[in-house]
XYZ file of N, CA, C and O in Angstrom:
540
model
N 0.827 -1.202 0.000
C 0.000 0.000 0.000
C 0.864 1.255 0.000
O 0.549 2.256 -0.644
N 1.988 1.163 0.762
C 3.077 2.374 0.877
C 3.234 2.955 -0.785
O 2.677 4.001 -1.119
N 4.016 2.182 -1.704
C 3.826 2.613 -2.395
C 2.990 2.950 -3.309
O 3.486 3.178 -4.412
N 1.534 3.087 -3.167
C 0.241 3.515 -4.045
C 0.119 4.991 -3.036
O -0.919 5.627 -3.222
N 1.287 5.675 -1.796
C 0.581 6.770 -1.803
C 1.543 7.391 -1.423
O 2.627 6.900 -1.107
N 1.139 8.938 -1.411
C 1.737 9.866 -1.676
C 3.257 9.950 -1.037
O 3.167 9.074 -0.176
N 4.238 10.330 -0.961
C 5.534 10.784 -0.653
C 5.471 11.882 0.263
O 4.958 12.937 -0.108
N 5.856 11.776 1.221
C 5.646 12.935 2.132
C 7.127 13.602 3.293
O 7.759 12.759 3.929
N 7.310 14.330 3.355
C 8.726 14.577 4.489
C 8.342 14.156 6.145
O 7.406 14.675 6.753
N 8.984 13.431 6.550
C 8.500 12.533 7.713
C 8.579 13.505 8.580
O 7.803 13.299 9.513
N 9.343 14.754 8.717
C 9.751 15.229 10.239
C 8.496 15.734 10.606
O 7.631 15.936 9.755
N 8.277 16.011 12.087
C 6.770 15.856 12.697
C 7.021 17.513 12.852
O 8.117 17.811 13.327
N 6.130 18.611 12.504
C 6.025 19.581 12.706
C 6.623 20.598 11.107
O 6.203 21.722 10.835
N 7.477 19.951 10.420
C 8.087 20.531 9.308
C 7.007 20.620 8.443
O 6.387 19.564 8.322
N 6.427 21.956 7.543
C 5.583 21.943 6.173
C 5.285 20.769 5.366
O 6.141 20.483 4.529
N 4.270 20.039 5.438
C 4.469 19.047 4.198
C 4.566 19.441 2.984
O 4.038 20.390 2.404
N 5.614 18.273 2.472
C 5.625 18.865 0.935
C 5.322 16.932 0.569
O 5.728 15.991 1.251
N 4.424 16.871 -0.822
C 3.699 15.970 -1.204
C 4.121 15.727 -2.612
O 4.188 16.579 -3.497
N 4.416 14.371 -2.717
C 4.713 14.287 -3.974
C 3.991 12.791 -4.595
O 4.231 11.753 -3.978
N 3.262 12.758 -5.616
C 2.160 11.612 -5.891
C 3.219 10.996 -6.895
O 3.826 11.544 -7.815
N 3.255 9.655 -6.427
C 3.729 8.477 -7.532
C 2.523 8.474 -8.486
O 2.986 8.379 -9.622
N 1.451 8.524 -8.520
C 0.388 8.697 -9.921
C -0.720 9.051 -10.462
O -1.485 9.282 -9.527
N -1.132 9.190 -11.233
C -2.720 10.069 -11.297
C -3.727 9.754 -10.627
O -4.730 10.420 -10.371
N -3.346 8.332 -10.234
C -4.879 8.139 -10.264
C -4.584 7.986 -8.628
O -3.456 7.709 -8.219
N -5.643 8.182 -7.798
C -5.229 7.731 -6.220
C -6.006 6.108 -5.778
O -6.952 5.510 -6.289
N -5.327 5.857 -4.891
C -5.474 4.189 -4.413
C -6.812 4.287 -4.192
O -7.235 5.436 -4.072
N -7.736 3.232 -4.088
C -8.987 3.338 -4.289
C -9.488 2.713 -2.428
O -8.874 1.769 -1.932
N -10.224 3.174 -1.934
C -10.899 2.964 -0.401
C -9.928 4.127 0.241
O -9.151 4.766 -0.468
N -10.027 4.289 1.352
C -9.322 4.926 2.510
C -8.220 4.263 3.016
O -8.103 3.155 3.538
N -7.298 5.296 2.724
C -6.115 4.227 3.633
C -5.224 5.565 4.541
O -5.336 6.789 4.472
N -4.465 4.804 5.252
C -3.436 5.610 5.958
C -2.019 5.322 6.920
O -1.768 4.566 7.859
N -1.555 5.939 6.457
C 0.117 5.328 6.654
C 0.688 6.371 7.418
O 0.634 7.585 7.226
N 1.445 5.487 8.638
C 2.042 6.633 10.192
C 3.386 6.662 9.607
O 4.109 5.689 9.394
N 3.671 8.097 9.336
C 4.995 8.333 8.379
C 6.125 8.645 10.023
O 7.331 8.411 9.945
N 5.593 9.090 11.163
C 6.377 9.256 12.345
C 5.538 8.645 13.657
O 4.429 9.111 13.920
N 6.045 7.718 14.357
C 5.291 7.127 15.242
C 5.526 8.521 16.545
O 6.622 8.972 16.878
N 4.355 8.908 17.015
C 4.712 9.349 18.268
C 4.758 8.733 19.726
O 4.058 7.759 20.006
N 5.557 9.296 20.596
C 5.534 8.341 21.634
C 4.390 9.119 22.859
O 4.629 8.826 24.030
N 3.317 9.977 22.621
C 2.338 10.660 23.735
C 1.597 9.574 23.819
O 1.785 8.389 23.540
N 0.521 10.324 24.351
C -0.880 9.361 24.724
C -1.810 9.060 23.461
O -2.187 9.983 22.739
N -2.210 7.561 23.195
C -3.076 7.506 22.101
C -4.482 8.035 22.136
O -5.261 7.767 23.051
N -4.821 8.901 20.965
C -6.023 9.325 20.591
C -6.995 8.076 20.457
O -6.833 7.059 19.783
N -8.091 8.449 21.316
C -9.419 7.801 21.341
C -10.722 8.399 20.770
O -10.943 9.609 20.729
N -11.497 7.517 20.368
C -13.113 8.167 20.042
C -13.080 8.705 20.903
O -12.579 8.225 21.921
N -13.826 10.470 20.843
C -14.302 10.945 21.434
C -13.764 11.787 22.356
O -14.432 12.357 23.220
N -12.506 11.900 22.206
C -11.220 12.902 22.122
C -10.969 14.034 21.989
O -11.097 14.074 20.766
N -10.653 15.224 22.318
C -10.468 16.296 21.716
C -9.316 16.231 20.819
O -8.529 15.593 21.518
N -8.773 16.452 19.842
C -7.786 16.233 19.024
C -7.026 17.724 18.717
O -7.728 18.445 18.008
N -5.730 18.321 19.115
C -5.106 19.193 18.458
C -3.858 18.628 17.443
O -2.802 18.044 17.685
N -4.583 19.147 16.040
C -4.049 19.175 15.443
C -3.154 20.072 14.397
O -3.558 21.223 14.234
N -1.953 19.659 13.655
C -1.465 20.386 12.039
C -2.053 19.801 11.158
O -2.272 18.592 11.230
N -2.352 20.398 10.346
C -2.978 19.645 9.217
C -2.937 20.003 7.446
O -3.277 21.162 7.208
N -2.634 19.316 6.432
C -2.373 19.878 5.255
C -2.630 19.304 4.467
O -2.100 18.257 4.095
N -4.069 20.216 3.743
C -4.981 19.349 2.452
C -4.986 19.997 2.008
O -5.102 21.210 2.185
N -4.691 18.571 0.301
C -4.566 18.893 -0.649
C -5.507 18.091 -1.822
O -5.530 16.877 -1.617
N -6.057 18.402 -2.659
C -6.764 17.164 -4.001
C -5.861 16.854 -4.029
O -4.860 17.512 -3.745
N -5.948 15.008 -4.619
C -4.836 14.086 -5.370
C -4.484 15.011 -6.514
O -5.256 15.493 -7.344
N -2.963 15.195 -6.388
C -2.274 15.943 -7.699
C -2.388 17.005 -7.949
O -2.094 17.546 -9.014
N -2.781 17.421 -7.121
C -2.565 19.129 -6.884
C -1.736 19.356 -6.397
O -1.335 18.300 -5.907
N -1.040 20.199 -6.131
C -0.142 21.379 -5.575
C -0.326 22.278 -4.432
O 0.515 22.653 -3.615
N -1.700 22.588 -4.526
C -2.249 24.192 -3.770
C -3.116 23.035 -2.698
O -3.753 22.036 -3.031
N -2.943 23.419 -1.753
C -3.569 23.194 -0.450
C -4.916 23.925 -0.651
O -5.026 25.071 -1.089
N -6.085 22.981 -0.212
C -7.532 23.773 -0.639
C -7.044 24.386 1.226
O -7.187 25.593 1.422
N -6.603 23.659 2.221
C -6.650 24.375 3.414
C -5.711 23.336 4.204
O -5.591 22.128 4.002
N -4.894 24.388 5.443
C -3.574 23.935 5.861
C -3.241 25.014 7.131
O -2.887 26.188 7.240
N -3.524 24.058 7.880
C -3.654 24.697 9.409
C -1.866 25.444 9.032
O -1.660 26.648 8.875
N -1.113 24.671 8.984
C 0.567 25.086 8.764
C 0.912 26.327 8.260
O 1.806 26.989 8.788
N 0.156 26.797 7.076
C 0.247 27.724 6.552
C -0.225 28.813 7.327
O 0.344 29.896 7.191
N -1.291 28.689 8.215
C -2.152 29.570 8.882
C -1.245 29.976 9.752
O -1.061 31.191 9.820
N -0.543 29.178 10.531
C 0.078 28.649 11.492
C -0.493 28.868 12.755
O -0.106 29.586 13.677
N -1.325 28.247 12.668
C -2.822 27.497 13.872
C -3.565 26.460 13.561
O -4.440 26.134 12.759
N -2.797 25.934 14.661
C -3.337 24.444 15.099
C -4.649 24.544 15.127
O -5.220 25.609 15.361
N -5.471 23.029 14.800
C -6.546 23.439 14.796
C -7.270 22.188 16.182
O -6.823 21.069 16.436
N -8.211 22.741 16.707
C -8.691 21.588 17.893
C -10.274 20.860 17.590
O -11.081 21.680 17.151
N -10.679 19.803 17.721
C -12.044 19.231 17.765
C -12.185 18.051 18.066
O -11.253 17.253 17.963
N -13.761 17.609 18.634
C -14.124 16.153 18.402
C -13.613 15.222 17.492
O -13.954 15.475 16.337
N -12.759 14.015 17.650
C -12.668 13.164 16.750
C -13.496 11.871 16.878
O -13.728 11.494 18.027
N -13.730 11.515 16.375
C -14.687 10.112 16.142
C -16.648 10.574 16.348
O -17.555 9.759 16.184
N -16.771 11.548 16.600
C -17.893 12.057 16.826
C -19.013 12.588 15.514
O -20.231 12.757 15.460
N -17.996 12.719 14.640
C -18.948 13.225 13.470
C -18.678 14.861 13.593
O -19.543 15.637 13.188
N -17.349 15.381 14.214
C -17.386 16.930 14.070
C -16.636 17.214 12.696
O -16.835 18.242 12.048
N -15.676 16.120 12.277
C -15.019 16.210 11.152
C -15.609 15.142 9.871
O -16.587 14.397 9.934
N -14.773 15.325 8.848
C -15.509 14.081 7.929
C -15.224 12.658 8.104
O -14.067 12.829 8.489
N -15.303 11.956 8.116
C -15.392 10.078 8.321
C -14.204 10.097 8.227
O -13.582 10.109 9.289
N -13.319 10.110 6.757
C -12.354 9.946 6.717
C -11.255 10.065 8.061
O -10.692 9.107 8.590
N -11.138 11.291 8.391
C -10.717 11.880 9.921
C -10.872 11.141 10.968
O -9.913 10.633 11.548
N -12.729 10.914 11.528
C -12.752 9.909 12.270
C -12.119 8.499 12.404
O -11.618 7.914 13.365
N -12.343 8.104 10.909
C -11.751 6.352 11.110
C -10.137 6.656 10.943
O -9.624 5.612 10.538
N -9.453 7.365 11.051
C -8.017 6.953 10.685
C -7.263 7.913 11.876
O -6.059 7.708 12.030
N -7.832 8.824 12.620
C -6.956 9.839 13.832
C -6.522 9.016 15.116
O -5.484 8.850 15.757
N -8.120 8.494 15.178
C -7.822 7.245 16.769
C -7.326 5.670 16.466
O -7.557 4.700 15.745
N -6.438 6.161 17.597
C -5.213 4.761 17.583
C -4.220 5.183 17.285
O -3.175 4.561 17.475
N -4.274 6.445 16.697
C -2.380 6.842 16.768
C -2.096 8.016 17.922
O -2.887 8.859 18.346
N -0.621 7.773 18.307
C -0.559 8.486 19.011
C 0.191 10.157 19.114
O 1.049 10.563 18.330
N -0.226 10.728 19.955
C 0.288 12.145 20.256
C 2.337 12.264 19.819
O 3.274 11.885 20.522
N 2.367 12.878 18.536
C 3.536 13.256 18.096
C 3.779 12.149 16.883
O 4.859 11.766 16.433
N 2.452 11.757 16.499
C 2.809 11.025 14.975
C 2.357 12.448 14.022
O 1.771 13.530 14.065
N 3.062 11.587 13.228
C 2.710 12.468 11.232
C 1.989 10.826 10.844
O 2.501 9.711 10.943
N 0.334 11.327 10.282
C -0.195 10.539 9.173
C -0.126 11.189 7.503
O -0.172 12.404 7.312
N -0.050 10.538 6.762
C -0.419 10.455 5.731
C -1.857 9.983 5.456
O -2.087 8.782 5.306
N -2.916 10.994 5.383
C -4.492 9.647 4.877
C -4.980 9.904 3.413
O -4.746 11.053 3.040
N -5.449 9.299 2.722
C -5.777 9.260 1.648
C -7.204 8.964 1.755
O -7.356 7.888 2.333
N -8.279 9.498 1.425
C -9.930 9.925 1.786
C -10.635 10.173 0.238
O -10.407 11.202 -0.399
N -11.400 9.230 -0.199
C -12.061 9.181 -1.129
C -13.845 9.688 -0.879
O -14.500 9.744 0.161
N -14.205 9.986 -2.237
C -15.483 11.187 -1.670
C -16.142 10.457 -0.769
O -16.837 11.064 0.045
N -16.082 9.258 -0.727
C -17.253 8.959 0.481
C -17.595 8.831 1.900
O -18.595 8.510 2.541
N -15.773 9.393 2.284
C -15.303 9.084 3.176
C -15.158 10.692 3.642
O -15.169 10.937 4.849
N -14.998 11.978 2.498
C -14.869 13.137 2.788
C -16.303 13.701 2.577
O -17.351 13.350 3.118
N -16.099 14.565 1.744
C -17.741 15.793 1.305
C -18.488 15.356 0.534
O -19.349 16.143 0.141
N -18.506 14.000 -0.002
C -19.310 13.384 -0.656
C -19.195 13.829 -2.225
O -18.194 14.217 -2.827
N -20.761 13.621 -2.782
C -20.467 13.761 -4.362
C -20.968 15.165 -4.969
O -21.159 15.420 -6.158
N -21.107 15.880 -4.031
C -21.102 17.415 -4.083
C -19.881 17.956 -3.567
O -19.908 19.105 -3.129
N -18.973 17.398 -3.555
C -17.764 18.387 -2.594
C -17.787 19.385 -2.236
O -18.856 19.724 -1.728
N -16.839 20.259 -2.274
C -16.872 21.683 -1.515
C -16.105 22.461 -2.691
O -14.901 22.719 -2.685
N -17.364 22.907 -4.076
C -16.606 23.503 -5.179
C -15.647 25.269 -4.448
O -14.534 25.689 -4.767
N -16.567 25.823 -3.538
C -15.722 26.524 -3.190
C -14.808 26.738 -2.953
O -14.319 27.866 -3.016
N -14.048 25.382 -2.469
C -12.093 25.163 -1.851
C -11.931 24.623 -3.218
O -10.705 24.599 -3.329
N -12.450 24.150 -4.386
C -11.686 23.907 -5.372
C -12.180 22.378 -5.218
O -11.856 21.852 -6.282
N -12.753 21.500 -4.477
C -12.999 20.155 -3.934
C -14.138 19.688 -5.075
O -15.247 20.216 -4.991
N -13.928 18.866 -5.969
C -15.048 18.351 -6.950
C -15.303 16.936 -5.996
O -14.724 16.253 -5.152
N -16.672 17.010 -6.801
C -17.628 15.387 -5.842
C -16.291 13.996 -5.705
O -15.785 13.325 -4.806
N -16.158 14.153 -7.416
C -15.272 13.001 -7.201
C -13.330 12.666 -6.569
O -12.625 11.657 -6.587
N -13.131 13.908 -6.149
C -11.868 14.174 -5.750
C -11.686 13.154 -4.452
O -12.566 12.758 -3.688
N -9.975 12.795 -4.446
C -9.906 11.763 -3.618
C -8.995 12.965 -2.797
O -8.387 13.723 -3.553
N -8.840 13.216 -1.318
C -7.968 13.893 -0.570
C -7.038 13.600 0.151
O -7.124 12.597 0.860
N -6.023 14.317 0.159
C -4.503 13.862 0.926
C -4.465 14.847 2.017
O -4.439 16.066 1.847
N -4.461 14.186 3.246
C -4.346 15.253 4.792
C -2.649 14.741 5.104
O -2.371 13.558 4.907
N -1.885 15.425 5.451
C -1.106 15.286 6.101
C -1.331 15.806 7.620
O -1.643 16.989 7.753
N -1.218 15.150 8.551
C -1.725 15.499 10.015
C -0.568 14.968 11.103
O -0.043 13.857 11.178
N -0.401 15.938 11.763
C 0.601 16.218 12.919
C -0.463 16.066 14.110
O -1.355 16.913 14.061
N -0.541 15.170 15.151
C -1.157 15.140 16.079
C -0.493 15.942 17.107
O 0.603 15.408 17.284
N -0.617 16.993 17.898
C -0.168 17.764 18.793
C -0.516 17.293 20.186
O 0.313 17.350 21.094
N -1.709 16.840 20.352
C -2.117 16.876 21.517
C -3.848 16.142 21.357
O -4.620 16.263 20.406
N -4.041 15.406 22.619
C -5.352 15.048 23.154
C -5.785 14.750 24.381
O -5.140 14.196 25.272
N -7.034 15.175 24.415
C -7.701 15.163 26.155
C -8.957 14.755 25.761
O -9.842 14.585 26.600
């Protein structure tokens, strides 16, 4: 599976920079712990502070990227405050990992996406996520 996804710079807190082995993205949800952290593991129902940096498969431009902002961002995980994708892949890793997730529409904004960020129905999404912290 490693190699069907994206290329990413492992250090935990550094800008991601993303680089796609191919057009097309791996098909279901997947996600790969590019830095194991050694904090406390995130659970359903968690508050989650996170970094975070999304992008469409094969794009360039971040539709949105806490990093850039440079503010962390905080919420419910497993609760339904974020999209599915988020939920099923944040809990179980722990405080001071980098994920890589790869989130297909059904798992993100569905088949209306979010044309405003640039997000079409059928777009598959790449989060790079820095777990900071959970309570």
């Amino acid at each position: 599976m490693a190699e069907q996804m994206p290329k990413v710079n492992a250090e935990f807190g550094s800008t991601p920079v993303i680089e796609f082995p191919t057009p097309e993205a791996p098909k279901g949800l997947k996600a790969i712990e590019l830095t194991e952290g050694d904090g406390p593991m995130v659970r359903r129902g968690d508050t989650v502070t996170v970094n975070y940096h999304g992008v469409v498969w094969g794009k360039d431009t971040p539709f949105d990227s806490s990093f850039d902002r440079h503010q962390p961002a905080s919420f419910g995980i497993g609760v339904g405050q974020v999209i599915k994708g988020w939920d099923q892949t944040v809990p179980g890793h722990n405080v001071g990992s980098r994920l890589v997730v790869s989130i297909p529409p059904e798992y993100g904004y569905g088949s209306r996406g979010v044309p405003q960020a640039g997000i079409g129905g059928d777009d598959t999404l790449v989060f790079v996520i820095d777990i900071i912290s959970t309570r």
